[in-house]
Amino acid sequence: MEKLHDLQEIFQARIDADEKIEPKDWMPDAYRKTLIRQIAQHAHSEIVGMLPEGNWISRAPSLRRKVALLAKVQDEAGHGLYLYSAAETLGVDRETLIDELHTGKAKYSSIFNYPTLSWADIGAIGWLVDGAAIMNQVMLTRTSYGPYARAMVRICKEESFHQRQGYEILLTLCRGSEAQKAMAQDALNRWWWPSLMMFGPSDKDSQHTEQSMRWRIKRKTNDEIRQQFVDATVPQAEFLGITIPDPDLQWNESRGHYDFGPINWDEFWQVVNGNGPCNRERIRARVKAHEEGAWVREAALAYAEKRKARNAAATKVA
Ligand code: 3HC
């Protein structure tokens, strides 16, 4: 018992000294467990997040928009792979994680359970969803677990392109016809509140935040990052000339932040618990893609086995 206590003390001292924890280091089981949970859900979010946008690749209004959207969706797949690899350094295997997604055991970000009804939604997703993801992910570049922090550095570089291309789509629409500007406003109306929900429940209702802050997995709380996102995004909406759908939104000089209205936490938990507009459709699409892609995995594994056998034979001869 004494030894475990010492190990936990040394671990916490390393965290408090802002040292990075690496895969081979001793870590509390609960630290490992919550990291697997969060990193796997982050990876699932990247992969499921490809679906709402993929839905518009064939309908992009120009070749330039199509190329940018193709590049973004492809980036998201890569982000998912980095994150599954980061999770695997904690001793889980990818197939298990993917099975947990397909069977509903693992979560992914609520935001991807909303439908993309118009081209303006692709702009709103880039601007708001990737904008919110960047806020969170820049913070995670300083997370205490080494592989996760390093994956975030690479992902954040690509996310800024994602946010820019989304914002430019909306800027183009807002400077277009009345109908195009109305399309942009409609998208903001539908994506604003679900984007605020991406940061998780409020701190008082968050099950993990306190411990995650102690272990420096999180460097800011859910509410702190949400506030940072609101403060950064309101002026961008003003520049676009569209209105954020929150009558309580207003600058609070004494706080130095925007005050904003109450979030619909019933809607949040409904969506998180599988009853959002697109939850079933998203998982069905993921399961179908995984099943149809089985032959690619089998061929890749067979080729790797063959190569391994050939190299072993060559080494024997040499
Ligand atoms: N959607 C779904 N589930 C959510 C959620 C959301 N928006 N917010 C919170 N939850 C879940 C948590 O997973 C947890 O459930 P669990 O115990 O079963 O895992 C529960 O609600 C309680 O929430 P907590 O705030 O206590 O949980 P966390 O401390 O894990 O904080 C988080 C939630 C802020 C989302 C954190 O997990 C996190 O920072 N994750 C990494 C970032 C991430 O996953 N972002 C998702 C979007 S990725 C993306 O947008 C890709 C971009 O390229 C488009």
Short mmCIF file of C-alpha atoms and ligand atoms in Angstrom, two decimals:
data_model
loop_
_atom_site.label_atom_id
_atom_site.label_comp_id
_atom_site.label_asym_id
_atom_site.label_seq_id
_atom_site.Cartn_x
_atom_site.Cartn_y
_atom_site.Cartn_z
CA MET A 1 0.00 0.00 0.00
CA GLU A 2 2.90 2.26 0.94
CA LYS A 3 4.50 1.74 -2.47
CA LEU A 4 1.29 2.66 -4.33
CA HIS A 5 0.93 5.78 -2.23
CA ASP A 6 4.52 6.79 -3.04
CA LEU A 7 3.95 6.16 -6.76
CA GLN A 8 0.82 8.31 -6.73
CA GLU A 9 2.68 11.09 -4.91
CA ILE A 10 5.56 11.00 -7.40
CA PHE A 11 3.07 10.99 -10.29
CA GLN A 12 1.17 14.03 -9.01
CA ALA A 13 4.47 15.86 -8.35
CA ARG A 14 5.43 15.25 -12.01
CA ILE A 15 2.04 16.60 -13.14
CA ASP A 16 2.39 19.67 -10.91
CA ALA A 17 5.87 20.26 -12.36
CA ASP A 18 4.25 20.28 -15.85
CA GLU A 19 6.17 17.19 -16.94
CA LYS A 20 4.75 15.14 -19.81
CA ILE A 21 3.59 11.64 -18.93
CA GLU A 22 4.76 9.12 -21.56
CA PRO A 23 3.33 5.68 -22.43
CA LYS A 24 5.96 3.71 -20.49
CA ASP A 25 5.67 5.88 -17.33
CA TRP A 26 3.78 4.70 -14.27
CA MET A 27 0.32 6.26 -14.12
CA PRO A 28 -2.78 5.71 -11.94
CA ASP A 29 -5.27 3.32 -13.58
CA ALA A 30 -7.91 6.05 -13.36
CA TYR A 31 -5.66 8.48 -15.29
CA ARG A 32 -5.16 5.87 -18.03
CA LYS A 33 -8.89 5.08 -18.07
CA THR A 34 -10.09 8.67 -18.42
CA LEU A 35 -7.52 9.36 -21.14
CA ILE A 36 -8.63 6.31 -23.13
CA ARG A 37 -12.22 7.51 -22.73
CA GLN A 38 -11.52 11.09 -23.85
CA ILE A 39 -9.02 10.35 -26.64
CA ALA A 40 -11.20 7.58 -28.09
CA GLN A 41 -14.26 9.84 -28.07
CA HIS A 42 -12.20 12.57 -29.67
CA ALA A 43 -11.12 10.13 -32.41
CA HIS A 44 -14.71 8.92 -32.92
CA SER A 45 -15.83 12.57 -33.24
CA GLU A 46 -13.31 13.18 -36.03
CA ILE A 47 -14.48 10.12 -37.98
CA VAL A 48 -18.23 10.65 -37.47
CA GLY A 49 -17.67 14.37 -38.17
CA MET A 50 -16.76 13.47 -41.76
CA LEU A 51 -20.35 12.40 -42.45
CA PRO A 52 -22.33 15.67 -42.25
CA GLU A 53 -19.78 17.46 -44.45
CA GLY A 54 -19.22 14.51 -46.80
CA ASN A 55 -22.89 14.85 -47.61
CA TRP A 56 -22.12 18.11 -49.49
CA ILE A 57 -18.94 17.19 -51.41
CA SER A 58 -20.91 16.23 -54.53
CA ARG A 59 -23.04 19.38 -54.21
CA ALA A 60 -20.36 22.03 -53.58
CA PRO A 61 -21.17 25.16 -55.66
CA SER A 62 -17.76 25.33 -57.38
CA LEU A 63 -14.67 23.25 -58.03
CA ARG A 64 -12.72 25.44 -55.58
CA ARG A 65 -15.26 24.82 -52.81
CA LYS A 66 -15.32 21.10 -53.61
CA VAL A 67 -11.51 20.83 -53.41
CA ALA A 68 -11.39 22.69 -50.07
CA LEU A 69 -14.18 20.52 -48.60
CA LEU A 70 -12.55 17.32 -49.88
CA ALA A 71 -9.26 18.36 -48.25
CA LYS A 72 -11.02 19.16 -44.97
CA VAL A 73 -12.93 15.88 -44.77
CA GLN A 74 -9.75 13.98 -45.61
CA ASP A 75 -7.92 15.89 -42.82
CA GLU A 76 -10.60 14.78 -40.34
CA ALA A 77 -9.94 11.14 -41.23
CA GLY A 78 -6.24 11.73 -40.54
CA HIS A 79 -7.05 13.39 -37.20
CA GLY A 80 -9.06 10.32 -36.26
CA LEU A 81 -6.12 8.04 -37.09
CA TYR A 82 -3.64 10.15 -35.05
CA LEU A 83 -6.01 10.01 -32.10
CA TYR A 84 -6.69 6.26 -32.34
CA SER A 85 -2.90 5.82 -32.40
CA ALA A 86 -2.55 8.05 -29.32
CA ALA A 87 -5.23 5.97 -27.55
CA GLU A 88 -3.43 2.73 -28.50
CA THR A 89 -0.30 3.92 -26.62
CA LEU A 90 -2.44 3.47 -23.46
CA GLY A 91 -2.86 -0.25 -24.12
CA VAL A 92 -6.18 -0.47 -25.96
CA ASP A 93 -6.65 -1.73 -29.49
CA ARG A 94 -8.39 0.18 -32.25
CA GLU A 95 -10.87 -2.60 -33.08
CA THR A 96 -12.18 -2.53 -29.50
CA LEU A 97 -12.59 1.25 -29.60
CA ILE A 98 -14.37 1.15 -32.96
CA ASP A 99 -16.63 -1.64 -31.73
CA GLU A 100 -17.57 0.50 -28.71
CA LEU A 101 -18.54 3.32 -31.08
CA HIS A 102 -20.63 1.01 -33.26
CA THR A 103 -22.42 -0.55 -30.30
CA GLY A 104 -23.19 2.81 -28.69
CA LYS A 105 -20.90 2.18 -25.70
CA ALA A 106 -18.63 5.09 -26.62
CA LYS A 107 -19.68 8.67 -27.23
CA TYR A 108 -18.72 11.12 -29.92
CA SER A 109 -19.37 14.84 -30.05
CA SER A 110 -23.06 15.74 -29.95
CA ILE A 111 -22.56 18.35 -32.66
CA PHE A 112 -22.35 15.73 -35.41
CA ASN A 113 -25.88 14.55 -34.79
CA TYR A 114 -27.42 17.57 -36.49
CA PRO A 115 -28.31 17.56 -40.23
CA THR A 116 -26.56 19.70 -42.85
CA LEU A 117 -29.57 21.21 -44.64
CA SER A 118 -27.91 23.78 -46.90
CA TRP A 119 -24.49 24.76 -48.28
CA ALA A 120 -24.38 27.50 -45.64
CA ASP A 121 -24.25 24.72 -43.02
CA ILE A 122 -20.84 23.73 -44.38
CA GLY A 123 -19.69 27.29 -43.73
CA ALA A 124 -21.24 27.28 -40.26
CA ILE A 125 -19.56 23.96 -39.41
CA GLY A 126 -16.12 25.23 -40.48
CA TRP A 127 -16.55 28.56 -38.70
CA LEU A 128 -18.33 27.44 -35.51
CA VAL A 129 -17.66 23.70 -35.04
CA ASP A 130 -14.02 23.78 -36.11
CA GLY A 131 -13.68 27.14 -34.37
CA ALA A 132 -14.91 25.54 -31.12
CA ALA A 133 -12.74 22.48 -31.70
CA ILE A 134 -9.68 24.72 -32.17
CA MET A 135 -10.34 26.49 -28.84
CA ASN A 136 -10.45 23.13 -27.11
CA GLN A 137 -7.59 21.57 -29.04
CA VAL A 138 -5.17 24.48 -28.58
CA MET A 139 -5.70 24.00 -24.83
CA LEU A 140 -5.09 20.25 -25.30
CA THR A 141 -1.67 20.90 -26.89
CA ARG A 142 -0.67 21.45 -23.22
CA THR A 143 -2.36 18.32 -21.86
CA SER A 144 -0.21 16.24 -19.50
CA TYR A 145 -0.22 13.06 -21.64
CA GLY A 146 2.62 13.34 -24.19
CA PRO A 147 1.20 11.49 -27.22
CA TYR A 148 -2.15 13.35 -26.92
CA ALA A 149 -0.45 16.75 -26.66
CA ARG A 150 1.75 16.02 -29.69
CA ALA A 151 -1.21 14.79 -31.77
CA MET A 152 -2.96 18.07 -30.96
CA VAL A 153 -0.06 20.22 -32.24
CA ARG A 154 -0.35 18.64 -35.67
CA ILE A 155 -4.15 18.67 -35.70
CA CYS A 156 -4.40 22.36 -34.73
CA LYS A 157 -2.32 23.39 -37.74
CA GLU A 158 -4.91 21.83 -40.07
CA GLU A 159 -7.92 23.01 -38.06
CA SER A 160 -7.11 26.68 -38.68
CA PHE A 161 -7.53 26.07 -42.44
CA HIS A 162 -10.86 24.35 -41.67
CA GLN A 163 -12.14 27.33 -39.72
CA ARG A 164 -10.96 29.82 -42.35
CA GLN A 165 -12.60 28.04 -45.27
CA GLY A 166 -15.88 27.87 -43.35
CA TYR A 167 -15.80 31.53 -42.45
CA GLU A 168 -15.01 32.47 -46.07
CA ILE A 169 -18.02 30.46 -47.29
CA LEU A 170 -20.27 32.49 -44.97
CA LEU A 171 -18.58 35.78 -45.88
CA THR A 172 -19.27 35.06 -49.56
CA LEU A 173 -22.92 34.27 -48.82
CA CYS A 174 -23.36 37.32 -46.59
CA ARG A 175 -21.99 39.55 -49.37
CA GLY A 176 -24.22 37.83 -51.93
CA SER A 177 -27.95 38.09 -52.61
CA GLU A 178 -30.56 38.55 -49.89
CA ALA A 179 -31.46 34.87 -50.28
CA GLN A 180 -27.82 33.84 -49.74
CA LYS A 181 -27.51 36.04 -46.64
CA ALA A 182 -30.75 34.53 -45.32
CA MET A 183 -29.24 31.07 -45.85
CA ALA A 184 -26.21 32.08 -43.75
CA GLN A 185 -28.49 33.46 -41.00
CA ASP A 186 -30.57 30.26 -41.01
CA ALA A 187 -27.40 28.17 -40.60
CA LEU A 188 -26.20 30.35 -37.68
CA ASN A 189 -29.64 30.00 -36.07
CA ARG A 190 -29.39 26.22 -36.21
CA TRP A 191 -25.66 25.72 -35.36
CA TRP A 192 -24.98 28.33 -32.67
CA TRP A 193 -26.38 26.61 -29.58
CA PRO A 194 -25.23 23.06 -30.52
CA SER A 195 -21.72 24.54 -30.98
CA LEU A 196 -21.77 25.88 -27.40
CA MET A 197 -22.80 22.40 -26.24
CA MET A 198 -19.58 20.94 -27.75
CA PHE A 199 -17.67 22.16 -24.69
CA GLY A 200 -19.60 19.78 -22.44
CA PRO A 201 -21.90 20.31 -19.47
CA SER A 202 -21.42 23.32 -17.21
CA ASP A 203 -18.60 22.94 -14.70
CA LYS A 204 -21.03 22.33 -11.84
CA ASP A 205 -22.53 19.36 -13.73
CA SER A 206 -19.31 18.01 -15.25
CA GLN A 207 -18.40 14.59 -13.93
CA HIS A 208 -14.75 14.67 -15.03
CA THR A 209 -13.57 18.28 -15.11
CA GLU A 210 -12.31 18.60 -11.53
CA GLN A 211 -10.10 15.51 -11.72
CA SER A 212 -9.04 16.28 -15.29
CA MET A 213 -7.90 19.71 -14.15
CA ARG A 214 -5.94 18.17 -11.22
CA TRP A 215 -4.20 15.83 -13.65
CA ARG A 216 -3.73 18.70 -16.17
CA ILE A 217 -5.52 16.67 -18.82
CA LYS A 218 -7.62 19.81 -19.11
CA ARG A 219 -5.96 23.18 -18.63
CA LYS A 220 -9.24 25.12 -18.69
CA THR A 221 -12.69 24.10 -17.56
CA ASN A 222 -15.66 23.56 -19.93
CA ASP A 223 -17.19 26.92 -18.99
CA GLU A 224 -13.89 28.80 -19.33
CA ILE A 225 -13.33 27.56 -22.88
CA ARG A 226 -16.98 28.07 -23.82
CA GLN A 227 -16.71 31.69 -22.67
CA GLN A 228 -13.47 32.12 -24.64
CA PHE A 229 -15.25 30.81 -27.76
CA VAL A 230 -18.24 33.17 -27.33
CA ASP A 231 -15.96 36.17 -26.77
CA ALA A 232 -13.96 35.38 -29.94
CA THR A 233 -16.95 34.51 -32.15
CA VAL A 234 -19.42 37.34 -31.49
CA PRO A 235 -17.28 39.97 -33.29
CA GLN A 236 -16.91 37.56 -36.24
CA ALA A 237 -20.70 37.29 -36.53
CA GLU A 238 -20.93 41.08 -36.38
CA PHE A 239 -18.40 41.34 -39.24
CA LEU A 240 -20.52 38.92 -41.27
CA GLY A 241 -23.60 41.02 -40.54
CA ILE A 242 -25.68 38.12 -39.20
CA THR A 243 -27.27 37.86 -35.75
CA ILE A 244 -26.45 35.32 -33.07
CA PRO A 245 -29.77 33.76 -31.96
CA ASP A 246 -29.46 34.73 -28.28
CA PRO A 247 -31.51 37.71 -27.01
CA ASP A 248 -29.50 37.65 -23.75
CA LEU A 249 -26.15 38.07 -25.52
CA GLN A 250 -24.46 41.30 -24.49
CA TRP A 251 -21.02 42.63 -23.58
CA ASN A 252 -20.46 42.87 -19.82
CA GLU A 253 -17.82 45.55 -19.23
CA SER A 254 -17.29 44.66 -15.58
CA ARG A 255 -16.66 40.98 -16.43
CA GLY A 256 -14.77 41.72 -19.63
CA HIS A 257 -16.78 38.99 -21.35
CA TYR A 258 -20.06 38.50 -23.20
CA ASP A 259 -23.00 37.41 -21.07
CA PHE A 260 -25.12 34.86 -22.90
CA GLY A 261 -28.40 33.06 -22.39
CA PRO A 262 -29.09 29.64 -20.85
CA ILE A 263 -28.12 26.51 -22.80
CA ASN A 264 -30.86 23.91 -23.33
CA TRP A 265 -29.28 21.08 -21.33
CA ASP A 266 -32.29 18.82 -21.92
CA GLU A 267 -31.53 18.99 -25.65
CA PHE A 268 -27.83 18.38 -24.93
CA TRP A 269 -28.44 15.21 -22.89
CA GLN A 270 -31.10 14.02 -25.36
CA VAL A 271 -28.52 14.20 -28.15
CA VAL A 272 -25.65 12.80 -26.03
CA ASN A 273 -27.87 9.88 -25.05
CA GLY A 274 -28.56 8.92 -28.65
CA ASN A 275 -31.81 10.75 -29.39
CA GLY A 276 -30.54 13.57 -31.58
CA PRO A 277 -31.82 14.21 -35.13
CA CYS A 278 -29.14 12.06 -36.81
CA ASN A 279 -27.65 9.72 -34.18
CA ARG A 280 -28.99 6.48 -35.66
CA GLU A 281 -28.18 7.53 -39.24
CA ARG A 282 -24.60 8.38 -38.27
CA ILE A 283 -23.89 5.05 -36.56
CA ARG A 284 -25.60 3.11 -39.37
CA ALA A 285 -23.33 4.88 -41.88
CA ARG A 286 -20.24 4.11 -39.77
CA VAL A 287 -21.11 0.42 -39.36
CA LYS A 288 -21.84 0.10 -43.10
CA ALA A 289 -18.52 1.75 -44.04
CA HIS A 290 -16.63 -0.48 -41.58
CA GLU A 291 -18.24 -3.65 -42.94
CA GLU A 292 -17.71 -2.64 -46.57
CA GLY A 293 -14.09 -1.76 -45.79
CA ALA A 294 -13.30 -5.15 -44.19
CA TRP A 295 -11.69 -6.43 -47.40
CA VAL A 296 -9.22 -3.52 -47.41
CA ARG A 297 -8.14 -4.29 -43.83
CA GLU A 298 -7.83 -8.01 -44.62
CA ALA A 299 -5.77 -7.33 -47.76
CA ALA A 300 -3.48 -4.91 -45.90
CA LEU A 301 -2.97 -7.39 -43.05
CA ALA A 302 -2.34 -10.27 -45.50
CA TYR A 303 0.23 -8.17 -47.37
CA ALA A 304 1.95 -7.22 -44.09
CA GLU A 305 2.10 -10.89 -43.03
CA LYS A 306 3.54 -11.91 -46.43
CA ARG A 307 6.18 -9.18 -46.24
CA LYS A 308 7.10 -10.20 -42.71
CA ALA A 309 7.51 -13.85 -43.80
CA ARG A 310 9.60 -12.81 -46.83
CA ASN A 311 11.88 -10.61 -44.67
CA ALA A 312 12.27 -13.43 -42.12
CA ALA A 313 13.23 -15.86 -44.90
CA ALA A 314 15.71 -13.35 -46.36
CA THR A 315 17.30 -12.83 -42.93
CA LYS A 316 17.67 -16.63 -42.51
CA VAL A 317 19.43 -16.95 -45.88
CA ALA A 318 21.80 -13.99 -45.18
N1 3HC B 1 -20.90 15.38 -26.93
C1 3HC B 1 -20.98 14.12 -26.43
N2 3HC B 1 -20.66 13.80 -25.15
C2 3HC B 1 -20.24 14.80 -24.36
C3 3HC B 1 -20.10 16.12 -24.82
C4 3HC B 1 -20.46 16.39 -26.17
N3 3HC B 1 -20.39 17.62 -26.68
N4 3HC B 1 -19.63 16.88 -23.79
C5 3HC B 1 -19.50 16.05 -22.74
N5 3HC B 1 -19.86 14.80 -23.08
C6 3HC B 1 -19.89 13.63 -22.21
C7 3HC B 1 -18.50 13.26 -21.71
O1 3HC B 1 -17.86 12.39 -22.63
C8 3HC B 1 -18.87 12.56 -20.40
O2 3HC B 1 -19.40 11.27 -20.69
P1 3HC B 1 -18.54 9.93 -20.41
O3 3HC B 1 -18.18 9.93 -18.95
O4 3HC B 1 -19.47 8.80 -20.79
O5 3HC B 1 -17.32 10.02 -21.30
C9 3HC B 1 -20.06 13.37 -19.89
O6 3HC B 1 -20.63 13.98 -21.04
C10 3HC B 1 -19.67 14.40 -18.85
O7 3HC B 1 -18.95 15.45 -19.48
P2 3HC B 1 -17.59 16.02 -18.88
O8 3HC B 1 -17.49 17.46 -19.24
O9 3HC B 1 -17.50 15.65 -17.43
O10 3HC B 1 -16.55 15.15 -19.71
P3 3HC B 1 -15.07 15.57 -20.16
O11 3HC B 1 -14.27 16.02 -19.01
O12 3HC B 1 -14.59 14.45 -20.99
O13 3HC B 1 -15.28 16.90 -21.09
C11 3HC B 1 -15.07 17.33 -23.44
C12 3HC B 1 -15.97 16.79 -22.33
C13 3HC B 1 -14.83 18.83 -23.19
C14 3HC B 1 -15.75 17.13 -24.80
C15 3HC B 1 -13.74 16.58 -23.38
O14 3HC B 1 -14.00 15.20 -23.45
C16 3HC B 1 -12.78 16.94 -24.50
O15 3HC B 1 -12.14 17.98 -24.46
N6 3HC B 1 -12.64 16.04 -25.48
C17 3HC B 1 -11.63 16.23 -26.51
C18 3HC B 1 -12.12 17.17 -27.58
C19 3HC B 1 -13.29 16.56 -28.35
O16 3HC B 1 -13.62 15.43 -28.23
N7 3HC B 1 -13.91 17.37 -29.16
C20 3HC B 1 -15.06 16.88 -29.91
C21 3HC B 1 -15.11 17.55 -31.19
S1 3HC B 1 -13.81 17.07 -32.25
C22 3HC B 1 -14.13 17.95 -33.59
O17 3HC B 1 -14.99 18.77 -33.58
C23 3HC B 1 -13.33 17.68 -34.80
C24 3HC B 1 -13.21 18.87 -35.67
O18 3HC B 1 -12.20 18.60 -36.61
C25 3HC B 1 -14.46 19.16 -36.42
#
